[in-house]
Coordinates of C-alpha atoms in Angstrom, one line a residue:
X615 CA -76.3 -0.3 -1.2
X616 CA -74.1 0.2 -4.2
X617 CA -73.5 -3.4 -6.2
X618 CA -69.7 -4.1 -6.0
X619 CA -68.4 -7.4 -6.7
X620 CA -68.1 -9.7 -3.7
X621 CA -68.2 -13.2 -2.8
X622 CA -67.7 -15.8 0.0
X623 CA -64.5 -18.1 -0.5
X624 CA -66.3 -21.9 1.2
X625 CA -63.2 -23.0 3.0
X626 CA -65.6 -25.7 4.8
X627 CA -65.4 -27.5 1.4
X628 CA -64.3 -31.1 2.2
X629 CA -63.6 -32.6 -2.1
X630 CA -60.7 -31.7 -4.0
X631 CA -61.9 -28.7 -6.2
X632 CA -61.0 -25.6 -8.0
X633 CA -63.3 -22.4 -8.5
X634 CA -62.7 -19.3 -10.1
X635 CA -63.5 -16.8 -8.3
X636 CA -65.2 -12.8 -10.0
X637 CA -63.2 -13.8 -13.1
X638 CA -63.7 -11.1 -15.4
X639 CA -63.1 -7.7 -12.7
X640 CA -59.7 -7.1 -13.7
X641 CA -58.1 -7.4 -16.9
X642 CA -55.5 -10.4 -17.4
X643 CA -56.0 -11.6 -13.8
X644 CA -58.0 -14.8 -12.7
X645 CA -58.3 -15.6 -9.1
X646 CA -59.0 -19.5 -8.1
X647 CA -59.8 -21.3 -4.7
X648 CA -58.0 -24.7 -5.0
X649 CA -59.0 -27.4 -2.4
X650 CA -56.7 -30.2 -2.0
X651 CA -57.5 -33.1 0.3
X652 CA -54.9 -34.7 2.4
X653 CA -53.2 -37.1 0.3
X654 CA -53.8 -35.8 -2.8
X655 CA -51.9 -33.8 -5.4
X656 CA -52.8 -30.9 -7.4
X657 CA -50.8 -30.8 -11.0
X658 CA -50.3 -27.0 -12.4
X659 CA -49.2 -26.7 -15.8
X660 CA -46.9 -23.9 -17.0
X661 CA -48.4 -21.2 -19.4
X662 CA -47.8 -17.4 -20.3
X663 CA -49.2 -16.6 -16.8
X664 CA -47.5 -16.6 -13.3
X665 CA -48.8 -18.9 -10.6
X666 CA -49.2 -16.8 -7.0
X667 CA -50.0 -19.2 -5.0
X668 CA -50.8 -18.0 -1.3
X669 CA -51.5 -21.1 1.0
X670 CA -54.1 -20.0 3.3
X671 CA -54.7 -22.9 5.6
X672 CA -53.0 -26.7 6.2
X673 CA -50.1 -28.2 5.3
X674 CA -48.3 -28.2 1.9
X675 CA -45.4 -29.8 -0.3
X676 CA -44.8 -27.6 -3.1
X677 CA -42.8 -29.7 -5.6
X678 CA -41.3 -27.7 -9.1
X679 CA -37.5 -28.4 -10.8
X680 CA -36.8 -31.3 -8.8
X681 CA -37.0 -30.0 -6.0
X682 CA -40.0 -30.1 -3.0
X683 CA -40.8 -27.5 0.2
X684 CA -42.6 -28.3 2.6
X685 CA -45.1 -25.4 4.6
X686 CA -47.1 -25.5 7.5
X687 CA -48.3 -22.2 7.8
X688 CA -49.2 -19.0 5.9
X689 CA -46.7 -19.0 2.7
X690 CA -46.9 -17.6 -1.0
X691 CA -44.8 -19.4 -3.4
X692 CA -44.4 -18.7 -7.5
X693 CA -42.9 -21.1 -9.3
X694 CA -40.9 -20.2 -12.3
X695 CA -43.4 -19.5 -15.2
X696 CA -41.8 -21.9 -17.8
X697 CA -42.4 -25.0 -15.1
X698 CA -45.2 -27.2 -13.6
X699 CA -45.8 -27.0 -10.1
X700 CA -47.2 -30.3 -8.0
X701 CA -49.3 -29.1 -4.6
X702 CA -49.6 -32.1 -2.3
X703 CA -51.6 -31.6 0.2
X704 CA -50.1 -33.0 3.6
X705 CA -53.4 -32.3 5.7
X706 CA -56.2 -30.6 3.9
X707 CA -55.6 -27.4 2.3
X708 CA -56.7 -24.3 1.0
X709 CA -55.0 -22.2 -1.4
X710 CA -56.0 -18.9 -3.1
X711 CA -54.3 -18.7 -6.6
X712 CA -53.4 -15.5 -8.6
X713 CA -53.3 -16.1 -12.4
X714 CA -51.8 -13.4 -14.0
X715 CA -51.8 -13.3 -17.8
X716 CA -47.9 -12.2 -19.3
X717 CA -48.4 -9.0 -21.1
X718 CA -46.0 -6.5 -23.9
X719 CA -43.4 -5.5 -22.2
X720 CA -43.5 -8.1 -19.6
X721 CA -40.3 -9.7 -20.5
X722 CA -38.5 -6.7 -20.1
X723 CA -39.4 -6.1 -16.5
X724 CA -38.3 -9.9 -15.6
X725 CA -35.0 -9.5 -17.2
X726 CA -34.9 -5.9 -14.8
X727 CA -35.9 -8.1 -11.8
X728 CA -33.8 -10.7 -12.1
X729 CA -36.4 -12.6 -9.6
X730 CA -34.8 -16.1 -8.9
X731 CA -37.8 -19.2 -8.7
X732 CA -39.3 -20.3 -6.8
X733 CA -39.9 -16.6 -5.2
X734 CA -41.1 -18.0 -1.3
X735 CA -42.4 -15.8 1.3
X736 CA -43.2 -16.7 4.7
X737 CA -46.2 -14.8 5.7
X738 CA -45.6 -13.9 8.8
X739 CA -41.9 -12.9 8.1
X740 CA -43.1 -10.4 5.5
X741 CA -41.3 -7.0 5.5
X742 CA -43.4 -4.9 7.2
X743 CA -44.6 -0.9 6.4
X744 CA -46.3 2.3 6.8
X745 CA -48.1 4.4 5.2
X746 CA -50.0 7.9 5.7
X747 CA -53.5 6.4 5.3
X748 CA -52.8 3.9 8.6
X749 CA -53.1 4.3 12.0
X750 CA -49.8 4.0 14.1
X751 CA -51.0 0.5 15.5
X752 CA -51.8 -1.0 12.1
X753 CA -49.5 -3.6 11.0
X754 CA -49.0 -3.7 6.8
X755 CA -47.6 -6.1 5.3
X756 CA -45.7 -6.4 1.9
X757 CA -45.9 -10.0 0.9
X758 CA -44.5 -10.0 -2.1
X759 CA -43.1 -6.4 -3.3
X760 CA -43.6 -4.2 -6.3
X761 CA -40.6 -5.4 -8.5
X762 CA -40.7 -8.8 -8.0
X763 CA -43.8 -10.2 -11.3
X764 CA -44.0 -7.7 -13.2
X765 CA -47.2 -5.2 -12.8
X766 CA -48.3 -7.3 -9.7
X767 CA -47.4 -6.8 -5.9
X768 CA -49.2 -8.2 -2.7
X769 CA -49.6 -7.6 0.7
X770 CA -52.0 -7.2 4.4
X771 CA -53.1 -5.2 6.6
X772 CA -53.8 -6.1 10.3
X773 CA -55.2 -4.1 12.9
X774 CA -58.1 -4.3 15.8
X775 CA -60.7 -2.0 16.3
X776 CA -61.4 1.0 16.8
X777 CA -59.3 2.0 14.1
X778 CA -59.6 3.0 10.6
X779 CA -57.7 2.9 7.0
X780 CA -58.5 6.9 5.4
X781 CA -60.5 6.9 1.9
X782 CA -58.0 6.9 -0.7
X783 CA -58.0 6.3 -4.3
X784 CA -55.4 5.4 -6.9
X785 CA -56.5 4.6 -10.5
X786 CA -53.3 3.3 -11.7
X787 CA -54.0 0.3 -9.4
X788 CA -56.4 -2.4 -9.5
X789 CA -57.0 -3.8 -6.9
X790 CA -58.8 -7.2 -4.8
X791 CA -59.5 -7.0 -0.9
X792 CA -59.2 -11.0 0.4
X793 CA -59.9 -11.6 3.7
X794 CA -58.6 -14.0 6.4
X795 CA -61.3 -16.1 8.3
X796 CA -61.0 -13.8 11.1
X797 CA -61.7 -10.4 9.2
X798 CA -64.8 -8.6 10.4
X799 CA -65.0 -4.8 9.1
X800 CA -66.5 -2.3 7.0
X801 CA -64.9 -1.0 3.5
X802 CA -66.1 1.6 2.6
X803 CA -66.3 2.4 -1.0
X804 CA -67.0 5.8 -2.2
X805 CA -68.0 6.5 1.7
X806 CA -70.7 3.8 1.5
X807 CA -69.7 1.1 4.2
X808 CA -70.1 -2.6 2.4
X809 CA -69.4 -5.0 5.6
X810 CA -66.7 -7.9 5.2
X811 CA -66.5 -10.9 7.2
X812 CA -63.8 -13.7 6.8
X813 CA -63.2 -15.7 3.5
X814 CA -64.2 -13.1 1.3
X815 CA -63.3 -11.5 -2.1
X816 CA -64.0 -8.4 -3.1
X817 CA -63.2 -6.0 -6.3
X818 CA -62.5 -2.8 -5.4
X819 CA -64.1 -0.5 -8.8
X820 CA -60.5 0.9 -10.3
X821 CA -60.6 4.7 -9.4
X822 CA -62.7 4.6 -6.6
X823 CA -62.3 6.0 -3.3
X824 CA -62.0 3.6 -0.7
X825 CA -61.6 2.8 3.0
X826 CA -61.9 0.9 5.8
X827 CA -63.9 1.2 9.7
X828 CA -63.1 -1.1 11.6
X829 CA -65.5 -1.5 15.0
X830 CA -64.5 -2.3 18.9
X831 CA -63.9 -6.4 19.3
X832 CA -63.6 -6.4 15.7
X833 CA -60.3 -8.0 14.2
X834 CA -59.2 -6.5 10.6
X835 CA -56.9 -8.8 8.3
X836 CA -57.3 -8.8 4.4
X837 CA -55.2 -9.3 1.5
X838 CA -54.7 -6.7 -1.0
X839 CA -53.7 -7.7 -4.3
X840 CA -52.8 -5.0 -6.8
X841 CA -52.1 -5.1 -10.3
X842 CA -50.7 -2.0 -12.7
X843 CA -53.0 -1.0 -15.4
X844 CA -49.7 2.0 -15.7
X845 CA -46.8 0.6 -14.7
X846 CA -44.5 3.6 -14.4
X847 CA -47.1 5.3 -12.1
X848 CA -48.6 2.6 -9.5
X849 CA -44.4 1.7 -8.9
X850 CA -44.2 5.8 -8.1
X851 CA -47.2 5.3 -5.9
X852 CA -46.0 2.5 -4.1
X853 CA -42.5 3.7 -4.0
X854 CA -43.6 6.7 -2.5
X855 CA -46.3 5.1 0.2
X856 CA -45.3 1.9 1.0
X857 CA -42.2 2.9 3.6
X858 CA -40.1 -0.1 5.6
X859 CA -40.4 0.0 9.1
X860 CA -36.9 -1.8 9.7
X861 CA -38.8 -3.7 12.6
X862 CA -40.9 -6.5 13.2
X863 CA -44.2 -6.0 15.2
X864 CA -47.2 -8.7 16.6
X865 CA -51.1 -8.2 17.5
X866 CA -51.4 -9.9 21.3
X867 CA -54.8 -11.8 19.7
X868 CA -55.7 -11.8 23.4
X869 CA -55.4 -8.4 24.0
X870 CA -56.0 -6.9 20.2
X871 CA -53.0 -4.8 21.4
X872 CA -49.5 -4.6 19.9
X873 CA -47.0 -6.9 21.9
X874 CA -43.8 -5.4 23.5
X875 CA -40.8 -5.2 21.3

C-alpha cells in the first residue's frame, strides 16, 4: 500500500490540548486539533498567518474586537489577522485549526477581497455546488470560497454509498481530506484505494490522481482544504468546476437518501 500521510484526529481527548497535526505536507500551512474543556478559554494571538478555525463539535463563544458569538453547531470563523481571538468553550469542544502563513503578494489579494472580519460561516448553510467529477446525489459544499484568504478556500462533500467521486488531479492545488466522525470510504490515490474512517487527516501528494469509492451503508463526509501553490490557475480551476446550485439540499440520515425539496 502506497505510504501517504494520514492520521487519526482523538476527539475522545478529555484535557485542554493543542496538537499539530502532519505539519510539514504543505508549504506555509499548519493544521492543529485544539481541545477546550467546558469552562475554559483558549487565547490565540495575532501573527502573519490567518486563523481558520472550523468548530467541529460542542459549543463555542468566539470573542475578537470586542465583540463575542456564540455557536452551537458546525461553524468556521476567521478572525481578522491583525487581532487575538478568545475560544471559550461553553461544553467541551473540538476545533480543527488552519494556520496559514501570509505570503508576497498576499496583501494585494486582501485589498481585492475586501473580506470584512470576522468571515463566519454556518456549516450547514454553506453555498452549495456541482461539479463533473460528482454524482447527481452528492452534496458539495463550499465553506468558505475561493476569494475570500487569499490562496486558501474550503469546503465538503457528502454523499452515501454506492457512489463515487471520479479520479482527478490538479497540481496547482494542494490539498488535505478531513473527515467527519461519521466518514467511512475509500480514497483512492493513484487508483490504489487507502480506506478512511472518521476523524481523520490525510495529505493528498500535490499532482496526484485521486478519488473516492464509497461502499453500500457507508456514509461519505470529509473536508477538503485547498491551498494555491499558482494562484492564477487553481482560481481558473475552481472558477470553472465549482458551479452554484442556487438550491439547498439534505441527506435523510435515515434513509442515506436525499430529502424532498
Amino acid at each position: 500500500m502506497r505510504d501517504v500521510p494520514k492520521m487519526t484526529v482523538d476527539f475522545n481527548v478529555k484535557k485542554n490540548g493543542s496538537v499539530a497535526l502532519l505539519p510539514g505536507c504543505i508549504p506555509g500551512a499548519t493544521l492543529y486539533h485544539h481541545s477546550v474543556m467546558a469552562g475554559s478559554t483558549l487565547s490565540l494571538e495575532p501573527g502573519p498567518f490567518h486563523h481558520i478555525l472550523i468548530l467541529i463539535s460542542g459549543d463555542v463563544e468566539f470573542s475578537t474586537d470586542g465583540n463575542s458569538y456564540i455557536f452551537h453547531e458546525r461553524v468556521s470563523f476567521v478572525p481578522n489577522p491583525k487581532l487575538s481571538v478568545d475560544i471559550k468553550a461553553l461544553t467541551d469542544c473540538h476545533l480543527i485549526e488552519v494556520r496559514w502563513e501570509w505570503q508576497e503578494g498576499d496583501d494585494e489579494l486582501a485589498a481585492e477581497y475586501k473580506t470584512q472580519f470576522p468571515h463566519i460561516q454556518i456549516y450547514r448553510n454553506a453555498k452549495q455546488y456541482r461539479d463533473r467529477n460528482k454524482s447527481e446525489k452528492t452534496i458539495s459544499r463550499s465553506v468558505i470560497d475561493q476569494r475570500i484568504i487569499p490562496r486558501f478556500a474550503f469546503g465538503s462533500v457528502e454523499t452515501y454509498g454506492v457512489d463515487a467521486i471520479k479520479s482527478h488531479d490538479h497540481p496547482m492545488l494542494d490539498q488535505y481530506f478531513f473527515s467527519f466522525p461519521e466518514n467511512e470510504m475509500d480514497v483512492l490515490i493513484d487508483f490504489e484505494p487507502i480506506p478512511m474512517k472518521g476523524n481523520e487527516l490525510l495529505y493528498i501528494p500535490l499532482g496526484s490522481m485521486h478519488g473516492v469509492d464509497v461502499k453500500e451503508g457507508q456514509h461519505c463526509h470529509y473536508l477538503w482544504i485547498d491551498f494555491y501553490p499558482d494562484n492564477e490557475l487553481a482560481l481558473k480551476r475552481l472558477d470553472a468546476s465549482h458551479i452554484p446550485t442556487g438550491k439547498h439540499v439534505e441527506f435523510d440520515p435515515k434513509t442515506g437518501k436525499l430529502k424532498k425539496e
